[in-house]
Amino acid sequence: MKSLFLPAAFAACCGLSACSPGQPASTAVAAGAPISTAAVPDHNTTDEQPQDHKLVIYQLMTRLFGNKTALNKPYGTIQENGAGKFNDINDQALQAIKKLGVSHVWFTGVLEHATLTDYKKDGITPDDADVVKGRAGSPYAIRDYYDVAPDLAVDVKQRMQEFEALVKRTHAHDLKVIIDFIPNHVARSYQSDAKPAGVVDLGEQDDKTQAFKPSNNFYYLPGQRFVVPAGYNPLGAQKGPSEDGKFNENPAKATGNDVFSATPSVNDWFETIKLNYGVDYQNGRQPHFEPIPDTWTKMRDILVFWAGKDVDGFRCDMAEMVPVEFWAWVIPELKKVKPDLVFIGEAYDAKTYQMYLERGHFDYLYDKVGLYDGLRRLMRNEGTTEDITRVWSQESRGFSGHMLRFLENHDEQRIASQDFAGNPRAAIPAMTVSATLGTGPVMLYFGQDVGEPAYGSEGFSGEDGRTSIFDYWGVPEHQKWMNGGKFDGGRLSPEQKQLHDFYARLLTLSGQREAIRRGRFYELQDTYNLDPQYHQDRVYSYLRYTDTERLLIIVNFSPDQTYRPNLQLPEKVLERLGLPGNQLYTYTELLSQAPATSNLTVTLAPQSAYIFEIKEK
């Protein structure tokens, strides 16, 4: 069976039992057999009690997802390059997303942010180009927490109603809604014109004569004016609105990435200002959390507002830049309002993971510096499978079910780009590990499933292997899947259709199979380390199992080598699976949907993945 991700050969016996090569398997799965546990700790697994956290998240950049315009002019305007709308994410789109096995959709870039597109006729004050990144602007430079981006509406004056309709439409397809919450910083132009009656705006009552005051919402540099970074040029050769290098901010405020200077560099997040959660950064980071700081209550009220819009969860930007004490207070406050709300933290410091999960009450955290970085090296033919072992056995040991796994998102390079792997097939083994290694969530970025390579320089973003979040743009390979709004993949190549089908099967299995959702984990690297054909540095295998379902997962990361190892499960592993001797198994490869076979030989093709279900014959 030839396909994008499976080998050509399925034949005699693979030695998954204790049989010798060439002999039939002689042990069987006893349905419902109890799972035994070893008396002595086994370093191939952990004692983590598995719990079902298998969210399957589809992240889409709302401004780009539904855009059908293909001009793609660098630094192009919204009129030239187009923009996706809430209404573009229609029933056909949501049905197609659902078919990928998805449970949650993260609508990225929903909140109103600074932009160089002029909406003053709709009552929105134009932004100053000196403090906006790109023509479209960063979705993480929020200018109104209580509003949605006008770019995303067909009728700008009805933008909130169009968002509310999208939420309702998404729920009608049995999908949950996640949006961004950006708690650490806001745009320098922040001013809410959509806030509910009685809400005091951020900074409105600040004492600007004080560098730090617990009741202030911002940090100030009294007596100093903000200075636009020298040479900042948001639109290349073109001039942006009010671009003169003289943005008026006096006194200057601290910049979003903790820069307490009136002269941040062009490499800083100079378009944003840091929010004050009661930490005096310039005096040894002294905390002032009693009484509860004003910023805390304002941010709680913002979250309650969006929970009231029937949002199901929040992806919290740069969560570790906000004190854990705030999260420890606000997440329980929100769950009083809506108990099932999901909080996902963008996190990069492995030393603080457990603290933000336990004290901070996050449901999930990014597994970026661990599993993503290790898999990236493997996809680039640089690292080894020891990186995977280190993640589950050390870095996230005991709480791996709370780590969100992914290979792409809006911050990271596209796998198919020349800056990353240059080949979307490289994702096949890595995505299989991301989706099935643990019981925690897995995420897919729009366009990843069709091998979007992010070619070209969009403008501000430049040619960096990423799909721009700063520019108006059409995403070419994704547009082929979108097929003019049919969302049927009608313009994809045969290879792209195979890749898309792989993702759909993998994510569907991950969301449906109990062994992946809630089963135990057992690594098989030690089991096969004496086989000269196993090549541990590029081949990785493990078991996921419950007392009623047993799955063997094996992947080959090598871009060009085929391996034919003799796979055998020793007695202690068979015992762990509850597999008694003297009976026969069948093996069914689930990704290829191949017929069950009693005798199986697996040829590990380059960049391949396999999920075998082991059952009693």
Coordinates of C-alpha atoms in Angstrom, one line a residue:
M1 CA 0.0 0.0 0.0
K2 CA 1.8 3.1 -1.2
S3 CA 0.9 6.4 0.3
L4 CA 2.6 9.5 1.6
F5 CA 3.3 8.1 5.0
L6 CA 3.2 4.3 4.9
P7 CA 5.6 1.7 3.6
A8 CA 4.9 -0.6 0.6
A9 CA 5.3 -3.8 2.5
F10 CA 3.0 -5.5 5.0
A11 CA 4.0 -9.2 5.1
A12 CA 4.7 -12.2 7.3
C13 CA 5.7 -11.7 10.9
C14 CA 7.3 -8.8 12.7
G15 CA 8.1 -10.5 16.0
L16 CA 5.8 -8.3 18.0
S17 CA 5.3 -11.3 20.3
A18 CA 8.0 -13.5 21.8
C19 CA 8.2 -15.5 18.5
S20 CA 11.3 -15.8 16.4
P21 CA 11.4 -14.1 13.0
G22 CA 9.4 -16.0 10.5
Q23 CA 7.2 -17.8 13.0
P24 CA 3.6 -16.9 13.7
A25 CA 2.8 -14.8 16.8
S26 CA 1.9 -16.9 19.7
T27 CA 0.5 -14.6 22.3
A28 CA -2.8 -12.8 22.4
V29 CA -4.7 -9.9 23.8
A30 CA -7.2 -11.0 26.5
A31 CA -10.1 -8.5 26.2
G32 CA -10.6 -6.7 29.4
A33 CA -7.5 -8.2 31.0
P34 CA -6.3 -6.2 34.0
I35 CA -3.2 -4.1 33.4
S36 CA -0.5 -5.2 35.8
T37 CA 2.1 -2.8 37.2
A38 CA 5.7 -3.6 37.9
A39 CA 6.7 -3.8 41.6
V40 CA 10.0 -2.1 40.7
P41 CA 9.9 1.4 39.1
D42 CA 10.5 1.2 35.4
H43 CA 12.4 4.0 33.8
N44 CA 10.6 3.5 30.5
T45 CA 7.4 5.0 31.9
T46 CA 6.2 7.3 34.7
D47 CA 3.7 7.0 37.5
E48 CA 1.6 9.8 36.2
Q49 CA -2.0 8.9 36.4
P50 CA -3.4 9.5 32.9
Q51 CA -6.4 11.8 32.6
D52 CA -8.3 12.7 29.4
H53 CA -7.2 16.1 28.2
K54 CA -7.2 15.4 24.5
L55 CA -8.4 18.7 23.0
V56 CA -7.8 18.8 19.3
I57 CA -7.3 22.5 18.5
Y58 CA -7.3 24.1 15.1
Q59 CA -5.7 27.5 15.1
L60 CA -6.6 29.9 12.4
M61 CA -5.5 33.5 11.8
T62 CA -8.9 35.1 11.3
R63 CA -7.7 37.9 9.1
L64 CA -6.0 35.4 6.7
F65 CA -8.1 32.2 6.9
G66 CA -11.0 33.2 4.6
N67 CA -9.2 35.6 2.3
K68 CA -9.7 34.6 -1.3
T69 CA -7.6 37.4 -2.9
A70 CA -4.4 36.2 -4.5
L71 CA -2.6 39.4 -5.5
N72 CA -0.2 39.3 -2.6
K73 CA 1.5 42.7 -3.1
P74 CA 4.2 43.4 -0.5
Y75 CA 2.9 46.0 2.0
G76 CA -0.4 45.8 0.1
T77 CA -3.5 47.5 1.5
I78 CA -6.6 45.7 2.6
Q79 CA -8.2 46.8 -0.6
E80 CA -5.4 45.3 -2.7
N81 CA -4.6 42.1 -0.8
G82 CA -7.9 41.5 0.9
A83 CA -8.7 40.2 4.4
G84 CA -10.7 37.3 5.7
K85 CA -13.9 38.0 7.6
F86 CA -15.8 36.4 10.4
N87 CA -18.5 35.6 7.8
D88 CA -16.0 33.7 5.6
I89 CA -15.8 31.1 8.4
N90 CA -19.2 29.7 7.3
D91 CA -20.9 26.4 7.7
Q92 CA -18.9 24.7 5.0
A93 CA -15.6 25.9 6.5
L94 CA -16.6 24.7 10.0
Q95 CA -17.8 21.4 8.7
A96 CA -14.4 20.9 6.9
I97 CA -12.5 21.8 10.1
K98 CA -14.7 19.4 12.1
K99 CA -13.8 16.6 9.6
L100 CA -10.1 17.0 10.6
G101 CA -11.1 15.6 14.0
V102 CA -11.0 19.0 15.7
S103 CA -12.8 19.8 18.9
H104 CA -11.7 23.4 19.5
V105 CA -11.1 26.3 17.1
W106 CA -8.7 29.1 18.2
F107 CA -9.8 32.2 16.4
T108 CA -6.5 34.2 16.5
G109 CA -6.4 38.0 16.2
V110 CA -10.1 38.7 17.2
L111 CA -9.6 41.6 19.5
E112 CA -9.3 45.2 18.1
H113 CA -5.6 46.1 17.7
A114 CA -3.6 48.9 16.3
T115 CA -3.6 49.1 12.5
L116 CA -2.7 51.5 9.7
T117 CA -6.0 50.9 7.9
D118 CA -8.2 54.0 8.4
Y119 CA -11.6 53.4 10.0
K120 CA -12.4 56.9 11.1
K121 CA -15.6 56.9 9.1
D122 CA -16.7 54.1 11.4
G123 CA -15.8 56.1 14.5
I124 CA -12.4 54.5 15.1
T125 CA -9.5 56.9 15.7
P126 CA -6.6 56.2 13.2
D127 CA -3.4 54.8 14.6
D128 CA 0.1 56.5 14.2
A129 CA 2.5 54.6 12.0
D130 CA 5.3 55.3 14.3
V131 CA 4.0 52.7 16.7
V132 CA 2.3 50.1 14.5
K133 CA 4.1 47.1 13.1
G134 CA 3.1 46.5 9.5
R135 CA 0.1 47.8 7.6
A136 CA -2.3 45.4 9.2
G137 CA -0.7 45.7 12.6
S138 CA 0.1 43.1 15.2
P139 CA -2.9 41.3 16.7
Y140 CA -1.0 41.4 20.0
A141 CA -1.0 45.2 20.2
I142 CA -4.5 45.6 21.6
R143 CA -6.2 49.0 21.4
D144 CA -9.6 48.0 22.9
Y145 CA -10.1 44.9 25.0
Y146 CA -13.9 45.3 24.6
D147 CA -14.0 45.3 20.8
V148 CA -13.2 43.1 17.8
A149 CA -11.0 44.1 14.9
P150 CA -12.8 46.0 12.2
D151 CA -10.8 44.2 9.5
L152 CA -12.8 41.1 10.3
A153 CA -16.3 42.5 9.6
V154 CA -18.2 42.9 6.4
D155 CA -20.2 45.7 8.1
V156 CA -17.7 47.4 10.4
K157 CA -20.5 48.9 12.5
Q158 CA -21.9 45.4 13.1
R159 CA -18.6 43.8 13.8
M160 CA -19.5 42.5 17.3
Q161 CA -22.7 41.0 16.0
E162 CA -20.8 39.3 13.2
F163 CA -18.4 37.8 15.8
E164 CA -21.3 36.7 18.0
A165 CA -22.8 35.0 15.0
L166 CA -19.5 33.1 14.4
V167 CA -19.5 31.9 17.9
K168 CA -23.0 30.6 17.6
R169 CA -22.2 29.0 14.2
T170 CA -19.1 27.3 15.6
H171 CA -21.1 25.8 18.5
A172 CA -23.7 24.6 16.1
H173 CA -21.0 22.4 14.6
D174 CA -20.1 21.0 18.0
L175 CA -16.9 22.9 18.2
K176 CA -15.6 25.0 21.1
V177 CA -14.3 28.6 20.7
I178 CA -10.9 29.8 22.0
I179 CA -9.8 33.4 21.6
D180 CA -6.6 35.3 22.6
F181 CA -6.3 37.1 25.9
I182 CA -3.3 39.4 25.9
P183 CA -2.7 40.3 29.6
N184 CA 0.9 41.6 29.6
H185 CA 0.8 44.6 27.3
V186 CA -1.5 46.8 25.1
A187 CA -0.9 49.1 22.1
R188 CA 0.5 52.6 22.9
S189 CA -2.7 54.0 21.4
Y190 CA -4.9 52.0 23.8
Q191 CA -8.3 53.6 24.4
S192 CA -11.5 51.7 24.7
D193 CA -14.5 53.2 22.9
A194 CA -16.6 50.1 23.2
K195 CA -16.3 49.5 27.0
P196 CA -19.5 48.9 28.9
A197 CA -21.1 51.8 30.8
G198 CA -19.3 52.5 34.1
V199 CA -16.0 50.9 33.1
V200 CA -13.0 53.1 33.8
D201 CA -10.4 52.8 31.0
L202 CA -6.9 51.5 31.6
G203 CA -4.7 54.3 32.7
E204 CA -7.5 56.8 33.0
Q205 CA -7.0 57.4 36.7
D206 CA -3.2 56.7 36.9
D207 CA -0.9 59.0 38.8
K208 CA 1.6 59.7 36.0
T209 CA 4.0 61.5 38.3
Q210 CA 4.9 58.1 39.9
A211 CA 7.1 55.6 38.1
F212 CA 5.4 52.8 40.0
K213 CA 2.2 52.9 42.1
P214 CA 0.3 49.7 42.9
S215 CA -3.0 51.3 41.8
N216 CA -1.6 52.5 38.4
N217 CA -2.3 50.4 35.3
F218 CA 0.9 51.4 33.6
Y219 CA 4.5 52.1 34.5
Y220 CA 5.9 55.6 33.8
L221 CA 9.1 57.4 33.2
P222 CA 8.3 60.8 34.7
G223 CA 10.0 63.7 33.0
Q224 CA 10.9 61.7 29.8
R225 CA 9.2 61.7 26.5
F226 CA 8.8 58.4 24.5
V227 CA 11.3 58.3 21.6
V228 CA 10.4 56.3 18.4
P229 CA 13.3 54.0 17.6
A230 CA 15.6 55.6 15.1
G231 CA 15.1 54.5 11.5
Y232 CA 11.8 52.7 12.2
N233 CA 10.1 52.1 8.8
P234 CA 6.8 50.3 9.0
L235 CA 5.9 50.3 5.3
G236 CA 9.3 50.1 3.5
A237 CA 9.6 52.8 0.8
Q238 CA 6.0 54.0 1.5
K239 CA 5.0 56.5 4.2
G240 CA 2.4 55.5 6.8
P241 CA -0.2 57.8 8.3
S242 CA 1.4 60.3 10.7
E243 CA 4.8 58.7 10.2
D244 CA 7.2 61.4 11.4
G245 CA 9.1 59.8 14.2
K246 CA 7.4 62.1 16.7
F247 CA 4.7 59.9 18.4
N248 CA 3.5 62.0 21.4
E249 CA 3.8 60.1 24.7
N250 CA 4.8 62.2 27.8
P251 CA 5.6 60.8 30.2
A252 CA 6.9 57.7 28.4
K253 CA 5.5 54.4 29.5
A254 CA 7.5 51.2 30.0
T255 CA 7.6 48.9 26.9
G256 CA 5.8 45.6 26.8
N257 CA 8.9 43.4 27.0
D258 CA 9.9 44.8 30.3
V259 CA 12.0 47.7 28.9
F260 CA 11.9 50.6 31.4
S261 CA 13.4 53.1 29.0
A262 CA 12.0 56.1 27.1
T263 CA 14.1 54.9 24.1
P264 CA 13.4 51.3 23.4
S265 CA 15.2 49.7 20.4
V266 CA 13.6 48.8 17.1
N267 CA 14.0 45.1 18.2
D268 CA 11.8 45.7 21.4
W269 CA 8.1 45.5 21.5
F270 CA 8.1 49.2 21.3
E271 CA 4.6 49.4 19.9
T272 CA 3.2 48.1 23.2
I273 CA 3.2 49.3 26.8
K274 CA 3.6 47.1 29.8
L275 CA 0.6 46.6 32.2
N276 CA 1.2 46.9 36.0
Y277 CA 0.1 44.0 38.0
G278 CA 1.5 45.3 41.3
V279 CA 5.2 44.3 40.7
D280 CA 7.8 47.1 41.2
Y281 CA 10.3 45.9 38.6
Q282 CA 12.8 48.7 39.3
N283 CA 13.0 48.0 43.0
G284 CA 13.9 44.3 43.1
R285 CA 10.5 43.2 41.7
Q286 CA 8.8 43.9 45.0
P287 CA 5.2 42.6 45.0
H288 CA 2.3 44.8 46.0
F289 CA -0.7 42.4 45.8
E290 CA -2.7 43.6 48.9
P291 CA -5.1 45.2 48.3
I292 CA -5.8 43.5 45.0
P293 CA -4.3 45.8 42.3
D294 CA -6.7 47.7 40.1
T295 CA -5.3 46.1 36.9
W296 CA -6.3 42.6 38.3
T297 CA -9.9 43.6 38.6
K298 CA -10.0 45.4 35.2
M299 CA -8.6 42.3 33.5
R300 CA -11.0 40.0 35.4
D301 CA -13.9 42.1 34.1
I302 CA -12.5 41.9 30.5
L303 CA -12.4 38.1 30.8
V304 CA -15.9 38.0 32.2
F305 CA -17.1 40.1 29.3
W306 CA -15.8 37.6 26.8
A307 CA -17.1 34.6 28.7
G308 CA -20.4 36.4 28.5
K309 CA -20.0 36.2 24.7
D310 CA -20.1 32.4 25.0
V311 CA -16.4 32.0 24.5
D312 CA -15.2 28.6 25.8
G313 CA -11.5 29.3 26.5
F314 CA -8.6 31.7 26.3
R315 CA -5.1 31.3 24.9
C316 CA -3.2 33.6 27.3
D317 CA -0.3 35.5 25.6
M318 CA 3.1 35.5 27.3
A319 CA 1.5 34.1 30.5
E320 CA 4.8 34.0 32.4
M321 CA 5.3 37.8 32.1
V322 CA 2.3 38.2 34.4
P323 CA 2.8 37.2 38.0
V324 CA 1.5 33.8 38.9
E325 CA -0.4 35.3 41.8
F326 CA -2.7 37.0 39.3
W327 CA -3.5 33.8 37.6
A328 CA -4.0 32.0 40.9
W329 CA -6.7 34.6 41.7
V330 CA -8.3 35.3 38.3
I331 CA -8.7 31.8 36.9
P332 CA -10.8 30.5 39.8
E333 CA -12.8 33.8 39.6
L334 CA -13.6 33.1 36.0
K335 CA -14.5 29.5 36.7
K336 CA -17.1 30.7 39.2
V337 CA -18.7 32.4 36.2
K338 CA -18.2 29.6 33.7
P339 CA -16.8 26.4 35.2
D340 CA -15.8 24.8 31.9
L341 CA -13.6 27.6 30.7
V342 CA -10.2 26.5 29.4
F343 CA -7.1 28.5 30.1
I344 CA -4.0 27.9 27.9
G345 CA -0.8 29.6 28.8
E346 CA 1.9 30.6 26.3
A347 CA 5.0 29.5 28.3
Y348 CA 8.7 29.1 27.6
D349 CA 10.4 28.6 31.0
A350 CA 10.3 24.9 31.8
K351 CA 11.4 25.6 35.4
T352 CA 8.1 27.4 36.1
Y353 CA 5.7 25.0 34.3
Q354 CA 4.6 23.2 37.4
M355 CA 4.1 26.5 39.3
Y356 CA 1.8 28.0 36.6
L357 CA -0.2 24.7 36.4
E358 CA -0.6 24.1 40.2
R359 CA -0.5 27.6 41.7
G360 CA -1.7 29.5 38.7
H361 CA -4.5 27.0 37.8
F362 CA -3.8 26.9 34.1
D363 CA -5.3 24.0 32.4
Y364 CA -2.6 23.7 29.7
L365 CA 0.8 25.3 28.8
Y366 CA 2.7 25.4 25.6
D367 CA 5.3 22.6 25.2
K368 CA 7.5 24.7 23.0
V369 CA 11.0 24.6 24.5
G370 CA 10.7 20.9 25.1
L371 CA 8.9 18.7 22.6
Y372 CA 8.5 21.3 19.8
D373 CA 12.2 22.3 19.8
G374 CA 13.3 18.6 20.0
L375 CA 11.0 17.6 17.2
R376 CA 12.1 20.6 15.1
R377 CA 15.7 19.4 15.4
L378 CA 14.6 15.9 14.3
M379 CA 12.7 17.2 11.4
R380 CA 15.8 19.2 10.3
N381 CA 17.9 15.9 10.6
E382 CA 19.9 17.5 13.5
G383 CA 18.7 16.1 16.8
T384 CA 18.0 12.6 18.1
T385 CA 15.1 10.8 19.7
E386 CA 16.7 11.3 23.1
D387 CA 15.1 14.8 23.1
I388 CA 11.7 13.1 23.2
T389 CA 12.7 10.8 26.1
R390 CA 14.0 13.8 28.0
V391 CA 10.7 15.7 27.7
W392 CA 8.4 13.0 29.1
S393 CA 10.9 11.5 31.6
Q394 CA 12.2 14.8 33.0
E395 CA 10.8 18.1 31.8
S396 CA 7.1 17.5 32.0
R397 CA 7.2 14.4 34.2
G398 CA 4.1 14.1 36.2
F399 CA 2.1 16.7 34.3
S400 CA 2.6 15.8 30.6
G401 CA -1.2 15.7 30.1
H402 CA -1.3 19.4 30.7
M403 CA 1.2 20.3 28.0
L404 CA -0.1 21.5 24.6
R405 CA 1.8 20.0 21.7
F406 CA 2.1 21.5 18.2
L407 CA 4.5 21.9 15.2
E408 CA 3.3 25.2 13.8
N409 CA 1.6 28.3 15.1
H410 CA 1.5 32.0 14.2
D411 CA 4.9 32.6 15.9
E412 CA 6.8 29.6 14.4
Q413 CA 8.2 28.9 10.9
R414 CA 6.2 26.7 8.5
I415 CA 7.6 23.1 8.3
A416 CA 7.6 23.2 4.5
S417 CA 9.6 26.5 4.4
Q418 CA 13.2 26.5 3.5
D419 CA 14.0 28.0 6.9
F420 CA 12.7 24.9 8.6
A421 CA 12.5 21.5 7.0
G422 CA 11.7 22.4 3.4
N423 CA 9.4 19.4 3.1
P424 CA 5.9 18.9 4.6
R425 CA 6.6 15.1 4.8
A426 CA 9.0 15.8 7.7
A427 CA 6.0 16.5 9.8
I428 CA 4.5 13.0 9.5
P429 CA 6.5 11.3 12.3
A430 CA 6.7 14.5 14.4
M431 CA 3.0 15.2 14.3
T432 CA 2.3 11.6 15.2
V433 CA 4.4 12.0 18.3
S434 CA 2.9 15.4 19.1
A435 CA -0.6 13.9 18.9
T436 CA -0.2 10.6 20.6
L437 CA 2.7 10.8 23.1
G438 CA 0.5 11.9 25.9
T439 CA -3.1 12.6 27.0
G440 CA -2.8 16.3 26.6
P441 CA -4.0 18.7 23.8
V442 CA -2.6 18.8 20.3
M443 CA -2.8 21.8 17.9
L444 CA -2.8 22.2 14.1
Y445 CA -2.2 25.6 12.4
F446 CA -4.3 26.4 9.3
G447 CA -2.4 25.5 6.2
Q448 CA -0.1 23.1 7.9
D449 CA -2.2 20.2 6.7
V450 CA -1.5 21.1 3.0
G451 CA 2.1 22.0 3.4
E452 CA 1.9 25.8 3.2
P453 CA 5.6 26.9 2.8
A454 CA 5.2 30.7 3.5
Y455 CA 7.1 31.7 0.4
G456 CA 7.6 35.4 -0.3
S457 CA 8.1 38.6 1.5
E458 CA 4.7 39.9 2.7
G459 CA 6.1 43.3 3.6
F460 CA 6.8 44.1 7.3
S461 CA 7.2 40.4 8.1
G462 CA 9.8 39.8 5.4
E463 CA 10.7 36.4 4.0
D464 CA 11.3 34.5 7.2
G465 CA 9.4 31.2 6.7
R466 CA 6.4 32.4 8.7
T467 CA 2.9 33.4 7.6
S468 CA 2.8 37.0 8.4
I469 CA 0.6 38.3 11.3
F470 CA 1.5 41.9 10.4
D471 CA 0.5 42.2 6.8
Y472 CA -2.6 41.7 4.6
W473 CA -2.0 38.5 2.6
G474 CA -3.5 35.5 0.9
V475 CA -2.1 32.1 2.0
P476 CA -1.6 30.3 -1.4
E477 CA -1.7 26.6 -0.5
H478 CA -4.4 27.1 2.0
Q479 CA -6.4 28.9 -0.7
K480 CA -6.2 25.8 -2.8
W481 CA -7.8 23.8 0.0
M482 CA -10.4 26.7 0.5
N483 CA -11.2 26.4 -3.3
G484 CA -13.1 29.7 -3.6
G485 CA -15.1 29.1 -0.5
K486 CA -16.1 25.4 -1.0
F487 CA -13.5 24.2 1.5
D488 CA -13.3 20.9 -0.3
G489 CA -9.6 20.7 -1.2
G490 CA -10.6 20.9 -4.9
R491 CA -7.4 22.6 -6.0
L492 CA -4.9 20.6 -4.0
S493 CA -2.3 18.4 -5.7
P494 CA -2.5 14.6 -5.1
E495 CA 0.4 14.9 -2.7
Q496 CA -1.3 17.6 -0.7
K497 CA -4.5 15.6 -0.6
Q498 CA -2.6 12.7 0.9
L499 CA -1.0 15.0 3.4
H500 CA -4.4 16.4 4.4
D501 CA -5.9 12.9 4.7
F502 CA -3.0 11.9 7.0
Y503 CA -3.7 14.8 9.3
A504 CA -7.4 14.0 9.3
R505 CA -6.8 10.4 10.2
L506 CA -4.2 11.1 12.8
L507 CA -6.2 13.8 14.6
T508 CA -9.4 11.8 14.4
L509 CA -7.7 8.8 15.9
S510 CA -6.2 11.0 18.6
G511 CA -9.6 12.4 19.6
Q512 CA -11.4 9.1 19.5
R513 CA -9.1 6.3 20.6
E514 CA -9.3 5.7 24.4
A515 CA -5.7 4.5 24.5
I516 CA -4.5 7.9 23.3
R517 CA -7.1 10.0 25.2
R518 CA -6.6 8.3 28.6
G519 CA -4.1 5.5 28.3
R520 CA -0.8 4.8 29.9
F521 CA 2.5 5.3 28.1
Y522 CA 5.5 3.0 27.8
E523 CA 8.6 3.8 25.8
L524 CA 10.2 0.9 23.7
Q525 CA 13.7 2.4 23.0
D526 CA 15.4 0.1 25.5
T527 CA 13.4 -2.8 24.2
Y528 CA 14.8 -2.5 20.7
N529 CA 18.3 -1.1 21.5
L530 CA 20.1 -4.3 20.5
D531 CA 18.6 -4.6 17.1
P532 CA 21.1 -3.2 14.5
Q533 CA 18.2 -2.1 12.2
Y534 CA 16.4 -0.1 14.9
H535 CA 18.6 3.0 14.7
Q536 CA 17.5 4.6 17.9
D537 CA 18.6 8.1 17.0
R538 CA 16.0 8.3 14.2
V539 CA 13.4 5.6 15.1
Y540 CA 11.1 6.1 18.1
S541 CA 8.4 3.7 19.4
Y542 CA 6.1 3.5 22.4
L543 CA 2.9 1.9 23.6
R544 CA -0.3 3.7 24.6
Y545 CA -2.7 1.4 26.3
T546 CA -5.7 0.9 28.6
D547 CA -7.1 -2.4 29.9
T548 CA -9.2 -2.7 26.8
E549 CA -7.1 -1.1 24.0
R550 CA -3.4 -1.5 23.1
L551 CA -1.6 0.6 20.5
L552 CA 1.9 0.4 19.2
I553 CA 3.2 3.7 17.7
I554 CA 6.5 3.7 15.7
V555 CA 7.9 6.5 13.6
N556 CA 11.0 7.0 11.5
F557 CA 12.4 10.5 11.3
S558 CA 15.1 9.8 8.8
P559 CA 14.6 11.8 5.6
D560 CA 16.3 9.1 3.4
Q561 CA 16.9 5.9 5.2
T562 CA 14.6 2.8 5.3
Y563 CA 14.9 0.5 8.3
R564 CA 13.7 -3.1 8.8
P565 CA 14.1 -3.8 12.5
N566 CA 13.0 -7.1 14.2
L567 CA 10.4 -5.8 16.7
Q568 CA 9.9 -8.0 19.7
L569 CA 8.1 -7.3 22.9
P570 CA 9.7 -9.0 25.9
E571 CA 7.8 -10.8 28.6
K572 CA 7.7 -7.9 31.0
V573 CA 6.2 -5.6 28.4
L574 CA 3.6 -8.3 27.4
E575 CA 2.7 -8.6 31.0
R576 CA 2.3 -4.9 31.4
L577 CA -0.1 -4.9 28.5
G578 CA -2.1 -7.8 30.0
L579 CA -1.2 -10.1 27.2
P580 CA -1.0 -13.8 28.2
G581 CA 1.0 -16.3 26.1
N582 CA -0.2 -19.1 23.9
Q583 CA -2.7 -17.1 21.9
L584 CA -2.7 -15.2 18.6
Y585 CA -2.9 -11.5 17.9
T586 CA -4.0 -9.5 15.0
Y587 CA -2.3 -6.2 14.1
T588 CA -4.3 -3.4 12.3
E589 CA -2.4 -0.3 11.0
L590 CA -4.9 2.5 11.8
L591 CA -3.3 5.4 9.8
S592 CA -3.5 3.4 6.5
Q593 CA -6.8 1.7 7.4
A594 CA -5.2 -1.5 6.2
P595 CA -6.9 -4.9 6.8
A596 CA -5.9 -6.7 10.0
T597 CA -3.1 -9.3 9.6
S598 CA -1.9 -12.0 11.9
N599 CA 1.7 -11.9 10.6
L600 CA 3.2 -8.5 10.1
T601 CA 6.5 -7.2 8.8
V602 CA 7.0 -3.5 8.9
T603 CA 9.4 -1.7 6.6
L604 CA 10.0 1.7 8.1
A605 CA 10.1 4.1 5.2
P606 CA 11.7 7.5 5.5
Q607 CA 9.6 10.1 7.3
S608 CA 6.9 7.5 8.1
A609 CA 4.5 6.8 11.0
Y610 CA 2.5 3.8 12.1
I611 CA -0.2 3.2 14.7
F612 CA -0.9 -0.5 15.2
E613 CA -3.8 -1.8 17.2
I614 CA -3.0 -5.1 18.9
K615 CA -6.1 -7.3 19.4
E616 CA -7.0 -10.9 20.2
K617 CA -7.5 -12.9 17.1

